[in-house]
Amino acid sequence: MKRIAGILIIGVWLLSGCSYTFAHEDGYRMAVINEGFPVPNNAYEVKPEDCTTEIAKSAKYKMNNIGDEEGTPPPEYLKEIEKWGWTEMLDERVGNVHYFKKNGKIMSLIIQRDVFDVFEMSDEVKL
């Protein structure tokens, strides 16, 4: 019985390891904090950062190969965000922190190698 359980655990681990890698073809879904902001379908949600006076809502996702060493997001992901109606605020970008605006809302996207954060900025923040 222990052997079967061990094999099942290893099998699930191997399958999940393969499914959490960025691939534009896998599509996109709504972020848990904002229904109008896309995240890759196969991104795995983990415990988000705490909110502050500047951040109204936050979500953290784990996904292999989402960004490079400098935190550059895949170009396909940026195009998808634009397709969903968000405009990048290029003048406000700081390193790997990207800001997007739509209908008066500001979202922040912070990409790292295998993890990314999505923040809905509070209405008090004016960029």
mmCIF file of C-alpha atoms in Angstrom:
data_model
loop_
_atom_site.group_PDB
_atom_site.id
_atom_site.type_symbol
_atom_site.label_atom_id
_atom_site.label_comp_id
_atom_site.label_asym_id
_atom_site.label_seq_id
_atom_site.Cartn_x
_atom_site.Cartn_y
_atom_site.Cartn_z
ATOM 1 C CA MET A 1 0.000 0.000 0.000
ATOM 2 C CA LYS A 2 2.826 2.411 0.835
ATOM 3 C CA ARG A 3 4.413 1.614 -2.501
ATOM 4 C CA ILE A 4 1.229 2.517 -4.409
ATOM 5 C CA ALA A 5 0.840 5.758 -2.474
ATOM 6 C CA GLY A 6 4.478 6.631 -3.183
ATOM 7 C CA ILE A 7 4.052 5.968 -6.894
ATOM 8 C CA LEU A 8 0.896 8.118 -6.995
ATOM 9 C CA ILE A 9 2.620 10.999 -5.196
ATOM 10 C CA ILE A 10 5.605 10.860 -7.559
ATOM 11 C CA GLY A 11 3.285 10.706 -10.585
ATOM 12 C CA VAL A 12 1.291 13.733 -9.465
ATOM 13 C CA TRP A 13 4.502 15.620 -8.702
ATOM 14 C CA LEU A 14 5.915 14.874 -12.161
ATOM 15 C CA LEU A 15 2.701 15.883 -13.915
ATOM 16 C CA SER A 16 2.341 19.096 -11.953
ATOM 17 C CA GLY A 17 5.966 20.027 -12.600
ATOM 18 C CA CYS A 18 5.339 19.898 -16.314
ATOM 19 C CA SER A 19 2.079 21.814 -16.296
ATOM 20 C CA TYR A 20 3.311 24.960 -14.526
ATOM 21 C CA THR A 21 5.600 26.221 -17.284
ATOM 22 C CA PHE A 22 4.828 29.323 -19.342
ATOM 23 C CA ALA A 23 3.451 28.544 -22.774
ATOM 24 C CA HIS A 24 1.452 31.176 -24.649
ATOM 25 C CA GLU A 25 -0.558 28.427 -26.330
ATOM 26 C CA ASP A 26 -2.052 27.333 -22.985
ATOM 27 C CA GLY A 27 -4.149 30.494 -22.873
ATOM 28 C CA TYR A 28 -5.110 32.931 -20.152
ATOM 29 C CA ARG A 29 -7.688 33.336 -17.402
ATOM 30 C CA MET A 30 -8.835 36.141 -15.121
ATOM 31 C CA ALA A 31 -6.647 37.075 -12.165
ATOM 32 C CA VAL A 32 -8.227 36.267 -8.805
ATOM 33 C CA ILE A 33 -7.980 39.929 -7.738
ATOM 34 C CA ASN A 34 -9.285 41.572 -10.928
ATOM 35 C CA GLU A 35 -11.519 39.819 -13.453
ATOM 36 C CA GLY A 36 -10.288 42.057 -16.246
ATOM 37 C CA PHE A 37 -6.564 41.286 -15.876
ATOM 38 C CA PRO A 38 -5.152 38.138 -17.512
ATOM 39 C CA VAL A 39 -2.799 35.576 -16.009
ATOM 40 C CA PRO A 40 -1.545 32.444 -17.777
ATOM 41 C CA ASN A 41 -3.955 29.500 -17.400
ATOM 42 C CA ASN A 42 -1.350 27.217 -15.914
ATOM 43 C CA ALA A 43 -0.003 29.649 -13.299
ATOM 44 C CA TYR A 44 -0.246 28.256 -9.773
ATOM 45 C CA GLU A 45 -1.483 30.670 -7.115
ATOM 46 C CA VAL A 46 0.593 30.887 -3.920
ATOM 47 C CA LYS A 47 0.312 33.038 -0.786
ATOM 48 C CA PRO A 48 0.252 36.695 -1.890
ATOM 49 C CA GLU A 49 2.104 39.639 -0.410
ATOM 50 C CA ASP A 50 0.349 41.674 2.271
ATOM 51 C CA CYS A 51 -1.642 44.670 1.116
ATOM 52 C CA THR A 52 -0.571 48.186 2.049
ATOM 53 C CA THR A 53 -2.099 51.625 1.687
ATOM 54 C CA GLU A 54 -0.830 51.659 -1.910
ATOM 55 C CA ILE A 55 -1.934 48.106 -2.742
ATOM 56 C CA ALA A 56 -5.655 47.291 -2.541
ATOM 57 C CA LYS A 57 -5.385 43.618 -3.607
ATOM 58 C CA SER A 58 -2.524 41.248 -4.366
ATOM 59 C CA ALA A 59 -1.997 37.835 -5.931
ATOM 60 C CA LYS A 60 1.182 35.803 -6.321
ATOM 61 C CA TYR A 61 1.646 33.086 -8.916
ATOM 62 C CA LYS A 62 4.323 30.447 -9.454
ATOM 63 C CA MET A 63 5.184 29.431 -12.974
ATOM 64 C CA ASN A 64 8.410 28.112 -14.467
ATOM 65 C CA ASN A 65 10.064 30.295 -17.109
ATOM 66 C CA ILE A 66 7.661 33.240 -16.752
ATOM 67 C CA GLY A 67 10.555 35.708 -16.641
ATOM 68 C CA ASP A 68 14.263 35.864 -17.301
ATOM 69 C CA GLU A 69 17.030 36.859 -14.875
ATOM 70 C CA GLU A 70 16.200 40.571 -15.306
ATOM 71 C CA GLY A 71 12.484 40.005 -14.711
ATOM 72 C CA THR A 72 11.455 40.580 -18.315
ATOM 73 C CA PRO A 73 8.001 39.136 -19.007
ATOM 74 C CA PRO A 74 7.383 37.130 -22.167
ATOM 75 C CA PRO A 75 6.354 39.471 -25.013
ATOM 76 C CA GLU A 76 3.315 37.274 -25.667
ATOM 77 C CA TYR A 77 2.064 37.934 -22.146
ATOM 78 C CA LEU A 78 2.423 41.704 -22.549
ATOM 79 C CA LYS A 79 0.501 41.512 -25.847
ATOM 80 C CA GLU A 80 -2.266 39.532 -24.134
ATOM 81 C CA ILE A 81 -2.565 42.138 -21.378
ATOM 82 C CA GLU A 82 -2.975 44.797 -24.089
ATOM 83 C CA LYS A 83 -5.582 42.627 -25.848
ATOM 84 C CA TRP A 84 -7.596 42.643 -22.614
ATOM 85 C CA GLY A 85 -7.685 46.444 -22.868
ATOM 86 C CA TRP A 86 -4.839 47.424 -20.525
ATOM 87 C CA THR A 87 -2.338 50.107 -21.533
ATOM 88 C CA GLU A 88 1.169 49.889 -20.153
ATOM 89 C CA MET A 89 2.322 53.047 -18.426
ATOM 90 C CA LEU A 90 5.839 52.943 -19.895
ATOM 91 C CA ASP A 91 6.989 56.145 -18.167
ATOM 92 C CA GLU A 92 6.226 54.584 -14.779
ATOM 93 C CA ARG A 93 8.126 51.314 -15.314
ATOM 94 C CA VAL A 94 10.863 50.727 -12.763
ATOM 95 C CA GLY A 95 13.089 47.716 -13.463
ATOM 96 C CA ASN A 96 10.870 44.645 -13.538
ATOM 97 C CA VAL A 97 7.810 46.511 -12.191
ATOM 98 C CA HIS A 98 5.266 47.165 -14.943
ATOM 99 C CA TYR A 99 2.150 49.323 -14.500
ATOM 100 C CA PHE A 100 -1.010 49.030 -16.581
ATOM 101 C CA LYS A 101 -4.105 51.249 -16.653
ATOM 102 C CA LYS A 102 -7.684 50.572 -17.692
ATOM 103 C CA ASN A 103 -10.938 52.353 -16.789
ATOM 104 C CA GLY A 104 -9.299 54.285 -13.961
ATOM 105 C CA LYS A 105 -7.748 51.160 -12.369
ATOM 106 C CA ILE A 106 -3.996 50.652 -12.120
ATOM 107 C CA MET A 107 -2.468 47.191 -11.977
ATOM 108 C CA SER A 108 1.156 46.412 -11.213
ATOM 109 C CA LEU A 109 2.934 43.333 -12.541
ATOM 110 C CA ILE A 110 6.238 42.237 -11.050
ATOM 111 C CA ILE A 111 7.968 39.409 -12.883
ATOM 112 C CA GLN A 112 10.812 37.297 -11.555
ATOM 113 C CA ARG A 113 12.343 34.118 -12.913
ATOM 114 C CA ASP A 114 9.683 31.596 -11.795
ATOM 115 C CA VAL A 115 7.193 33.743 -9.920
ATOM 116 C CA PHE A 116 5.133 36.854 -10.557
ATOM 117 C CA ASP A 117 2.978 39.198 -8.514
ATOM 118 C CA VAL A 118 -0.117 41.067 -9.634
ATOM 119 C CA PHE A 119 -1.243 44.049 -7.572
ATOM 120 C CA GLU A 120 -4.349 46.161 -7.892
ATOM 121 C CA MET A 121 -3.247 49.572 -6.726
ATOM 122 C CA SER A 122 -5.475 51.508 -4.336
ATOM 123 C CA ASP A 123 -7.415 54.500 -5.629
ATOM 124 C CA GLU A 124 -5.117 56.743 -3.562
ATOM 125 C CA VAL A 125 -2.144 55.979 -5.813
ATOM 126 C CA LYS A 126 -1.704 58.395 -8.681
ATOM 127 C CA LEU A 127 1.105 57.472 -11.052
#
